[in-house]
């Protein structure tokens, strides 16, 4: 059975059997126009199904020049690959803009005009870069043109006396244009000094239309008489002179249809209307021109003023009632508009001819428009991804080509999934998805059975690809099937990098220790396809601990015999949980290098105890570790230590009044201890510090066995280089409280940590660091937005609504992903509350009562992606996130989320962008989009 939106029986996958039949042919003697299979030598321009080879190498730039005031054009000596990155800079400043690649030509359109100077265009493809420079001049006036063949006339407002009209002003219009060196019109931004033989003192210049209006007072112009006009651009010295004959009265003669405007997205034009377009939503934009083709002033009342009449020839598709709809300005151009309403059969789609009749000249302007055809999916063809697809891979993205009913390439999700021509997906294995991306395009992904990634058996390591058929069936269109080769499951075959310790520079101070955990993110492997595999990926452990056809897997360590790093011995680590950590320590009185080779190896189970029986799977990773004795270090220093909380017997008090006597006497503070607390996800404590030194440009951590506190230190330290307590002789009560205030206000004090570093010299090296202290109790002082593993406070976050809802319990992940992103999940979007010492107090991921949330600055999208205008609703604003809920959120909406700690003024805001709905997808198992769009977006089917 072919799945097309219903529910399959449990455990069943959708499949499709493709059968091609031909209609019975009726015999005929008529000549056939069908293509012949007979070979021919005649050249043909007919399209071929044979795929052309896309360019893969980057050629040289043969020419770079400015072609517009805001445009550079580069010519290459060969076709430019589509994935080439194009950048333009002026000096060290990057120029914003958009590049378009067309064969061997690259056009870069900057967002603003290019100012005078040298510009560099750089094309990058992989590791290959090609650059060229060109000099650009500021845009300047190159030509002034009088475009009028004749000066058409008009009458101005009537001049009245005592309420009676006695005369009207007589006007004539002369049109002009101003061009820069690229032939672009710059009349809008250029001032020309005009002199006219008629009405020079009262003339008016409209730069937007390029129109000079001259007045002859109340005296009528004589047809054929001449008006002399001269224009001068002072800055460039460019001039123009002409004599223009007076013509007939000016009238609307033709119009230029610009396209449709969605009133909910009134900043852009579209060429066609969608099927079932709603009422009171679209207008048709146009501009008017006179008998000589000159643009007229936009009014938006051309029908009411008797200038134009609009009719259409398909009233079942578009309603016959067409009325004035005012004016709209798009990209700096002003348009008049008329209403366009759906007819009774708009759901069928089709074509309509709309005719504008100029009432005074009789001229007709006709344009054909399409309703719905561009919104019909005709075909969807998948291509094999560029990278290897392996058993168990998840969310593999596919390149595709989708065509509409006109044969145009499309990428928008709306047309591909919500077309009247229903799309059905098939997959012989795994799940094939078409999802809506956050920019409104369709993304196509395939997910294999995830368990295959870690099921290392004979089938997953036989070097034979598995074939998976993926199909797209367009009801009313075409069907396509591709065969996806799926290779063996990914497995580690070599090492890419091994992080010895937190210094991450393959060097270690003598007497220091380190643990190389083969299953941690500090170790990066390469799989057999050249992709990275971090050690904490489940695939690594599954492979190491698997036995495939009697073959064991492990990691071989091979040393050069230098024992400067104790614990790095010739050994095979089999990958068992108790045999996955290489514990090492450094020991050398001189600088020594130890070369260690790491490799992934295999051996028969029967021989695994024999070191030499293990064979390398791929290349060895050779790493040279340097052991540095303490005496070879320079620039030793103590790391930065943030403000510390200390516990005293007055920490629970608001001020020092209870300690007045001690403060007045300057008595020492006895028993003060440093209060530790976690500052990150790894549990790093706020009171822990480190001591480092420099060697050969590398910063190395010095083991704590080399240093201890010495005279002058206010602190004692505990194991792990942690501040522990305060020496009572180094801290007095009047240092913690201001005795000059009425209630002995608490204040900060700075004390020194002083260490003596035993570097082998006679007296050692004394190190010190200032540390700020306070005995104030920890209180909430900061809010941090947490959206990724310990990454704080991004400028903005994208959340996906679930059935248009954003709440504390919904899945708001940026799909495709198997991880959830909710307000309440510990692993993702939430807030963390920190105290004044930089210690994390708590996470607001439980009942949502730690903070109050408000939603402000709501901006509903008005783009074509918007289906239900003014639908964004907020409930529970100002409460905990378990009560906060947003409904009616659609892709493109945005808002500001502010979290506030109750009872305080401490708050933080973040911009939230609304992405594509999590239910905007179809797969070979589920047409979630149909349920979503009919329930939430107003679709009938």
PDB file of N, CA and C in Angstrom, residues 1-9 13-15 417 422-426 473 475 921-932 941:
ATOM      1  N   UNK A   1       0.831  -1.206   0.000  1.00  0.00           N
ATOM      2  CA  UNK A   1       0.000   0.000   0.000  1.00  0.00           C
ATOM      3  C   UNK A   1       0.863   1.252   0.000  1.00  0.00           C
ATOM      4  N   UNK A   2       0.370   2.303  -0.606  1.00  0.00           N
ATOM      5  CA  UNK A   2       1.076   3.582  -0.643  1.00  0.00           C
ATOM      6  C   UNK A   2       0.533   4.469   0.459  1.00  0.00           C
ATOM      7  N   UNK A   3       1.413   4.914   1.346  1.00  0.00           N
ATOM      8  CA  UNK A   3       0.981   5.774   2.444  1.00  0.00           C
ATOM      9  C   UNK A   3       0.801   7.205   1.954  1.00  0.00           C
ATOM     10  N   UNK A   4      -0.321   7.805   2.248  1.00  0.00           N
ATOM     11  CA  UNK A   4      -0.547   9.193   1.805  1.00  0.00           C
ATOM     12  C   UNK A   4      -1.255   9.998   2.876  1.00  0.00           C
ATOM     13  N   UNK A   5      -0.995   9.690   4.105  1.00  0.00           N
ATOM     14  CA  UNK A   5      -1.531  10.542   5.162  1.00  0.00           C
ATOM     15  C   UNK A   5      -2.353   9.791   6.188  1.00  0.00           C
ATOM     16  N   UNK A   6      -2.716   8.529   5.913  1.00  0.00           N
ATOM     17  CA  UNK A   6      -3.484   7.776   6.875  1.00  0.00           C
ATOM     18  C   UNK A   6      -2.603   7.142   7.919  1.00  0.00           C
ATOM     19  N   UNK A   7      -3.127   6.162   8.651  1.00  0.00           N
ATOM     20  CA  UNK A   7      -2.379   5.502   9.711  1.00  0.00           C
ATOM     21  C   UNK A   7      -2.076   4.085   9.276  1.00  0.00           C
ATOM     22  N   UNK A   8      -0.804   3.708   9.319  1.00  0.00           N
ATOM     23  CA  UNK A   8      -0.407   2.360   8.966  1.00  0.00           C
ATOM     24  C   UNK A   8      -0.600   1.440  10.155  1.00  0.00           C
ATOM     25  N   UNK A   9      -0.771   0.162   9.904  1.00  0.00           N
ATOM     26  CA  UNK A   9      -0.817  -0.797  11.012  1.00  0.00           C
ATOM     27  C   UNK A   9       0.495  -0.761  11.769  1.00  0.00           C
ATOM     28  N   UNK A  13       5.955  -0.481   7.492  1.00  0.00           N
ATOM     29  CA  UNK A  13       6.602   0.629   6.798  1.00  0.00           C
ATOM     30  C   UNK A  13       5.890   0.864   5.481  1.00  0.00           C
ATOM     31  N   UNK A  14       5.866   2.112   5.057  1.00  0.00           N
ATOM     32  CA  UNK A  14       5.241   2.438   3.782  1.00  0.00           C
ATOM     33  C   UNK A  14       6.141   2.003   2.640  1.00  0.00           C
ATOM     34  N   UNK A  15       5.578   1.354   1.639  1.00  0.00           N
ATOM     35  CA  UNK A  15       6.324   0.972   0.444  1.00  0.00           C
ATOM     36  C   UNK A  15       5.507   1.347  -0.763  1.00  0.00           C
ATOM     37  N   UNK A 417       5.247  20.802   0.160  1.00  0.00           N
ATOM     38  CA  UNK A 417       4.472  19.911   1.040  1.00  0.00           C
ATOM     39  C   UNK A 417       2.979  20.223   1.012  1.00  0.00           C
ATOM     40  N   UNK A 422      -0.483  16.298  -3.914  1.00  0.00           N
ATOM     41  CA  UNK A 422       0.019  15.745  -2.666  1.00  0.00           C
ATOM     42  C   UNK A 422       1.342  15.013  -2.859  1.00  0.00           C
ATOM     43  N   UNK A 423       2.264  15.226  -1.919  1.00  0.00           N
ATOM     44  CA  UNK A 423       3.550  14.552  -1.918  1.00  0.00           C
ATOM     45  C   UNK A 423       3.508  13.374  -0.960  1.00  0.00           C
ATOM     46  N   UNK A 424       3.917  12.215  -1.455  1.00  0.00           N
ATOM     47  CA  UNK A 424       4.019  11.016  -0.637  1.00  0.00           C
ATOM     48  C   UNK A 424       5.461  10.520  -0.688  1.00  0.00           C
ATOM     49  N   UNK A 425       6.001  10.151   0.465  1.00  0.00           N
ATOM     50  CA  UNK A 425       7.377   9.678   0.561  1.00  0.00           C
ATOM     51  C   UNK A 425       7.412   8.180   0.847  1.00  0.00           C
ATOM     52  N   UNK A 426       8.410   7.505   0.319  1.00  0.00           N
ATOM     53  CA  UNK A 426       8.592   6.079   0.580  1.00  0.00           C
ATOM     54  C   UNK A 426      10.046   5.818   0.932  1.00  0.00           C
ATOM     55  N   UNK A 473       6.550  10.561  -4.502  1.00  0.00           N
ATOM     56  CA  UNK A 473       5.422  10.411  -5.414  1.00  0.00           C
ATOM     57  C   UNK A 473       4.573  11.670  -5.321  1.00  0.00           C
ATOM     58  N   UNK A 475       1.222  13.185  -6.425  1.00  0.00           N
ATOM     59  CA  UNK A 475      -0.080  12.870  -7.001  1.00  0.00           C
ATOM     60  C   UNK A 475      -0.492  14.014  -7.919  1.00  0.00           C
ATOM     61  N   UNK A 921       6.162  18.902   9.103  1.00  0.00           N
ATOM     62  CA  UNK A 921       6.971  17.896   8.417  1.00  0.00           C
ATOM     63  C   UNK A 921       6.076  16.775   7.911  1.00  0.00           C
ATOM     64  N   UNK A 922       6.589  16.074   6.936  1.00  0.00           N
ATOM     65  CA  UNK A 922       5.974  14.828   6.474  1.00  0.00           C
ATOM     66  C   UNK A 922       7.081  13.791   6.403  1.00  0.00           C
ATOM     67  N   UNK A 923       6.709  12.533   6.566  1.00  0.00           N
ATOM     68  CA  UNK A 923       7.672  11.444   6.428  1.00  0.00           C
ATOM     69  C   UNK A 923       6.974  10.277   5.765  1.00  0.00           C
ATOM     70  N   UNK A 924       7.730   9.224   5.510  1.00  0.00           N
ATOM     71  CA  UNK A 924       7.110   8.042   4.925  1.00  0.00           C
ATOM     72  C   UNK A 924       6.200   7.336   5.924  1.00  0.00           C
ATOM     73  N   UNK A 925       6.253   7.743   7.192  1.00  0.00           N
ATOM     74  CA  UNK A 925       5.404   7.135   8.216  1.00  0.00           C
ATOM     75  C   UNK A 925       4.311   8.059   8.740  1.00  0.00           C
ATOM     76  N   UNK A 926       4.431   9.355   8.480  1.00  0.00           N
ATOM     77  CA  UNK A 926       3.537  10.278   9.174  1.00  0.00           C
ATOM     78  C   UNK A 926       3.357  11.563   8.373  1.00  0.00           C
ATOM     79  N   UNK A 927       2.130  11.951   8.124  1.00  0.00           N
ATOM     80  CA  UNK A 927       1.839  13.250   7.513  1.00  0.00           C
ATOM     81  C   UNK A 927       1.429  14.204   8.629  1.00  0.00           C
ATOM     82  N   UNK A 928       2.401  14.561   9.468  1.00  0.00           N
ATOM     83  CA  UNK A 928       2.108  15.441  10.592  1.00  0.00           C
ATOM     84  C   UNK A 928       1.637  16.804  10.116  1.00  0.00           C
ATOM     85  N   UNK A 929       2.136  17.235   8.955  1.00  0.00           N
ATOM     86  CA  UNK A 929       1.802  18.580   8.482  1.00  0.00           C
ATOM     87  C   UNK A 929       0.316  18.731   8.199  1.00  0.00           C
ATOM     88  N   UNK A 930      -0.317  17.687   7.676  1.00  0.00           N
ATOM     89  CA  UNK A 930      -1.740  17.801   7.359  1.00  0.00           C
ATOM     90  C   UNK A 930      -2.563  18.058   8.614  1.00  0.00           C
ATOM     91  N   UNK A 931      -2.268  17.307   9.675  1.00  0.00           N
ATOM     92  CA  UNK A 931      -2.964  17.519  10.939  1.00  0.00           C
ATOM     93  C   UNK A 931      -2.705  18.923  11.465  1.00  0.00           C
ATOM     94  N   UNK A 932      -1.458  19.350  11.340  1.00  0.00           N
ATOM     95  CA  UNK A 932      -1.059  20.669  11.851  1.00  0.00           C
ATOM     96  C   UNK A 932      -1.718  21.789  11.063  1.00  0.00           C
ATOM     97  N   UNK A 941      -7.596  21.184   3.757  1.00  0.00           N
ATOM     98  CA  UNK A 941      -7.104  19.806   3.609  1.00  0.00           C
ATOM     99  C   UNK A 941      -5.591  19.799   3.597  1.00  0.00           C
TER     100      UNK A 941
END
